Short mmCIF file of C-alpha atoms in Angstrom, two decimals:
data_model
loop_
_atom_site.label_atom_id
_atom_site.label_comp_id
_atom_site.label_asym_id
_atom_site.label_seq_id
_atom_site.Cartn_x
_atom_site.Cartn_y
_atom_site.Cartn_z
CA MET A 24 51.76 -150.00 -19.84
CA ASP A 25 54.26 -149.03 -17.15
CA ILE A 26 57.78 -150.29 -17.93
CA ILE A 27 60.14 -150.77 -14.99
CA VAL A 28 63.78 -151.48 -15.90
CA VAL A 29 65.42 -152.53 -12.63
CA ASP A 30 68.72 -150.67 -12.47
CA HIS A 31 70.89 -152.19 -9.73
CA PRO A 32 74.51 -153.40 -9.62
CA LEU A 33 73.49 -156.92 -8.55
CA VAL A 34 70.95 -157.12 -11.37
CA GLY A 35 73.71 -156.19 -13.81
CA ASP A 36 76.06 -158.76 -12.33
CA ARG A 37 73.59 -161.65 -12.59
CA LEU A 38 72.57 -160.55 -16.08
CA ARG A 39 76.23 -160.70 -17.13
CA THR A 40 76.39 -164.28 -15.82
CA LEU A 41 73.28 -165.25 -17.77
CA ARG A 42 74.61 -163.72 -20.99
CA ASP A 43 78.00 -165.46 -20.75
CA SER A 44 78.09 -168.52 -23.02
CA ALA A 45 80.64 -170.09 -20.65
CA THR A 46 78.11 -170.22 -17.79
CA ASP A 47 77.12 -173.85 -17.19
CA THR A 48 73.63 -175.10 -16.32
CA ALA A 49 74.13 -174.89 -12.55
CA GLY A 50 75.51 -171.37 -12.77
CA PHE A 51 72.75 -170.30 -15.13
CA ARG A 52 70.04 -171.62 -12.82
CA ALA A 53 71.60 -169.92 -9.80
CA ALA A 54 71.90 -166.58 -11.60
CA MET A 55 68.31 -166.85 -12.88
CA ASP A 56 67.09 -167.56 -9.36
CA ALA A 57 68.96 -164.57 -7.90
CA LEU A 58 67.91 -162.23 -10.68
CA GLY A 59 64.34 -163.50 -10.54
CA THR A 60 64.21 -162.68 -6.83
CA MET A 61 65.22 -159.08 -7.49
CA LEU A 62 62.82 -158.64 -10.41
CA CYS A 63 59.89 -160.23 -8.58
CA TYR A 64 60.57 -158.06 -5.53
CA GLU A 65 59.98 -155.01 -7.72
CA ALA A 66 57.03 -156.58 -9.53
CA PHE A 67 55.24 -157.40 -6.28
CA ARG A 68 55.10 -153.73 -5.28
CA SER A 69 51.71 -153.67 -6.99
CA VAL A 70 50.29 -156.65 -5.08
CA PRO A 71 47.14 -155.53 -3.22
CA THR A 72 47.47 -155.32 0.57
CA VAL A 73 45.26 -154.77 3.60
CA GLU A 74 45.99 -153.51 7.11
CA VAL A 75 45.59 -156.10 9.87
CA PRO A 76 45.93 -155.92 13.67
CA VAL A 77 49.19 -157.25 15.16
CA THR A 78 50.09 -157.93 18.78
CA THR A 79 53.81 -157.44 19.42
CA PRO A 80 55.61 -158.41 22.66
CA VAL A 81 55.22 -154.76 23.69
CA THR A 82 51.86 -153.51 22.40
CA THR A 83 49.26 -153.76 19.65
CA THR A 84 49.68 -152.13 16.26
CA THR A 85 48.74 -152.62 12.64
CA GLY A 86 50.64 -154.46 9.94
CA VAL A 87 50.35 -155.08 6.21
CA ALA A 88 49.20 -158.39 4.71
CA VAL A 89 48.78 -159.48 1.10
CA ASP A 90 45.10 -159.17 0.22
CA GLY A 91 43.48 -162.07 -1.56
CA SER A 92 45.29 -164.78 -3.49
CA PRO A 93 47.50 -163.52 -6.35
CA LEU A 94 48.04 -165.87 -9.28
CA ILE A 95 51.53 -166.50 -10.62
CA VAL A 96 51.69 -167.85 -14.18
CA PRO A 97 55.01 -169.11 -15.57
CA VAL A 98 55.06 -169.54 -19.34
CA LEU A 99 56.58 -172.98 -19.93
CA ARG A 100 59.14 -173.99 -20.05
CA ALA A 101 61.59 -171.13 -19.47
CA GLY A 102 59.22 -169.39 -17.04
CA LEU A 103 59.86 -172.19 -14.55
CA GLY A 104 63.27 -170.64 -13.95
CA LEU A 105 61.50 -167.68 -12.28
CA LEU A 106 58.83 -169.64 -10.42
CA GLU A 107 60.78 -170.58 -7.30
CA PRO A 108 61.96 -167.04 -6.51
CA ALA A 109 58.41 -165.77 -7.13
CA THR A 110 56.76 -168.26 -4.77
CA ARG A 111 59.53 -167.84 -2.22
CA LEU A 112 58.66 -164.14 -2.01
CA LEU A 113 54.89 -164.72 -2.23
CA PRO A 114 54.31 -168.16 -0.67
CA GLY A 115 50.54 -167.73 -0.46
CA ALA A 116 50.11 -167.24 -4.20
CA GLN A 117 48.41 -169.76 -6.42
CA VAL A 118 50.17 -170.99 -9.57
CA GLY A 119 48.76 -171.54 -13.04
CA PHE A 120 50.60 -172.75 -16.12
CA ILE A 121 50.63 -171.84 -19.80
CA GLY A 122 52.73 -173.91 -22.19
CA LEU A 123 53.84 -172.39 -25.48
CA ALA A 124 56.41 -173.55 -28.02
CA ARG A 125 57.81 -171.47 -30.86
CA ASP A 126 57.37 -172.72 -34.40
CA GLU A 127 60.91 -172.33 -35.71
CA GLU A 128 59.74 -171.54 -39.24
CA SER A 129 56.91 -169.09 -38.62
CA HIS A 130 58.23 -167.93 -35.21
CA GLU A 131 54.59 -168.04 -34.03
CA PRO A 132 53.61 -169.49 -30.62
CA VAL A 133 51.95 -172.91 -30.48
CA SER A 134 49.94 -173.72 -27.34
CA TYR A 135 50.31 -177.14 -25.73
CA LEU A 136 49.09 -176.52 -22.14
CA CYS A 137 46.69 -174.21 -20.31
CA SER A 138 46.07 -174.87 -16.61
CA LEU A 139 44.32 -171.84 -15.12
CA PRO A 140 41.30 -171.02 -12.95
CA ASP A 141 38.21 -170.41 -15.09
CA ASP A 142 37.46 -167.01 -13.53
CA LEU A 143 40.28 -164.50 -13.02
CA ALA A 144 38.10 -161.43 -12.47
CA GLY A 145 39.50 -159.33 -9.65
CA ARG A 146 42.66 -161.44 -9.34
CA HIS A 147 46.13 -159.91 -9.38
CA VAL A 148 48.08 -161.91 -12.00
CA VAL A 149 51.86 -162.03 -12.45
CA VAL A 150 53.23 -163.62 -15.64
CA LEU A 151 56.77 -165.04 -15.62
CA ASP A 152 58.61 -165.34 -18.94
CA PRO A 153 62.38 -164.67 -19.07
CA MET A 154 62.50 -163.68 -22.75
CA LEU A 155 60.32 -161.12 -24.53
CA ALA A 156 61.42 -161.46 -28.15
CA THR A 157 58.78 -160.94 -30.86
CA GLY A 158 56.09 -160.59 -28.22
CA GLY A 159 53.81 -163.13 -29.90
CA SER A 160 53.96 -165.67 -27.06
CA LEU A 161 53.39 -163.06 -24.39
CA VAL A 162 50.45 -161.45 -26.20
CA ASN A 163 48.98 -164.94 -26.69
CA THR A 164 49.34 -165.50 -22.94
CA LEU A 165 47.81 -162.14 -22.10
CA GLU A 166 44.85 -162.83 -24.41
CA THR A 167 44.26 -166.14 -22.63
CA LEU A 168 44.33 -164.46 -19.21
CA THR A 169 42.12 -161.52 -20.17
CA GLY A 170 39.72 -163.96 -21.82
CA ARG A 171 39.15 -165.36 -18.32
CA GLY A 172 38.55 -161.94 -16.84
CA ALA A 173 42.02 -160.82 -15.71
CA THR A 174 42.48 -157.05 -15.85
CA ASP A 175 45.46 -156.40 -13.54
CA ILE A 176 48.45 -158.21 -15.09
CA THR A 177 52.12 -157.68 -14.29
CA VAL A 178 54.77 -159.28 -16.52
CA VAL A 179 58.22 -160.24 -15.22
CA THR A 180 60.89 -160.86 -17.85
CA VAL A 181 64.68 -160.90 -17.73
CA LEU A 182 65.31 -159.18 -21.03
CA CYS A 183 63.31 -157.76 -23.90
CA ALA A 184 63.67 -156.82 -27.54
CA PRO A 185 62.21 -153.43 -28.49
CA GLU A 186 59.97 -155.13 -31.05
CA GLY A 187 58.39 -157.30 -28.35
CA VAL A 188 57.90 -154.39 -25.99
CA ASP A 189 56.14 -152.44 -28.74
CA LEU A 190 53.79 -155.34 -29.54
CA VAL A 191 52.85 -155.90 -25.90
CA ARG A 192 52.31 -152.18 -25.34
CA ALA A 193 50.11 -151.97 -28.44
CA SER A 194 47.99 -154.88 -27.20
CA GLY A 195 46.98 -152.88 -24.12
CA LEU A 196 46.70 -156.11 -22.13
CA ALA A 197 49.49 -155.72 -19.55
CA ALA A 198 49.45 -153.11 -16.79
CA THR A 199 53.15 -153.34 -15.90
CA LEU A 200 56.31 -154.83 -17.41
CA VAL A 201 59.28 -155.44 -15.12
CA THR A 202 62.62 -156.33 -16.74
CA ALA A 203 66.37 -156.22 -16.21
CA THR A 204 67.10 -154.70 -19.63
CA ILE A 205 65.77 -153.84 -23.06
CA ASP A 206 68.27 -155.16 -25.60
CA GLU A 207 69.16 -153.86 -29.06
CA LYS A 208 67.01 -155.81 -31.52
CA LEU A 209 65.91 -159.15 -32.91
CA ASN A 210 68.06 -160.94 -35.47
CA GLU A 211 66.77 -162.64 -38.61
CA ASP A 212 65.93 -165.77 -36.59
CA ALA A 213 63.91 -163.72 -34.06
CA PHE A 214 66.48 -164.16 -31.29
CA ILE A 215 67.26 -161.25 -28.99
CA VAL A 216 70.60 -159.49 -29.62
CA PRO A 217 72.86 -159.54 -27.63
CA GLY A 218 70.51 -161.72 -25.57
CA LEU A 219 71.51 -164.86 -23.71
CA GLY A 220 70.58 -167.63 -26.11
CA ASP A 221 67.61 -169.93 -25.49
CA ALA A 222 66.70 -169.57 -21.81
CA GLY A 223 64.80 -172.87 -21.73
CA ASP A 224 67.70 -174.81 -23.22
CA ARG A 225 70.20 -173.20 -20.86
CA LEU A 226 68.02 -173.93 -17.83
CA PHE A 227 66.92 -177.46 -18.65
CA GLY A 228 68.95 -178.70 -21.64
CA PRO A 229 68.05 -178.96 -25.35
CA ARG A 230 64.64 -180.37 -26.24
#
């Protein structure tokens, strides 16, 4: 698995805003949108392209177009915070949805929604999930996608715990992981440290 940590001053600035407990919902959403745009820009470097003819006002030449129909898959609900920047950059992409909740006692993912095409063979798939903590939810998502034939999967996440990165790498199911940072560790409640709290709650309010 290729790991791309996007090192840029504006990424650091928006990450600081997301971490800050004083950031309100509107500020958190705006920072997530801006940071998501930068992360998705890097993630979409691997989107397949094809050369096409172009007629300019001066002459004819060739240009680059996205080849096929990539599939963007936000993991609900926090992944919705990255969906708009992803589709803004790649407006022709299709969107599927996977809904997972964390059991607060076992810390294991519990599925409550799966809305995906039946056949993903040959499709370029980009998974959006702001937090990679234990890695259980992401591996569950990757297993679902590969079970439908996906082989070229890029994951976009805002921040990761080393434990989650190790689990996803060991699964062998993701081709590329794009993130703003790899944090220190997980605490006893399986939250990322220093982290940013619960991304879903900070985007949309407590459940």
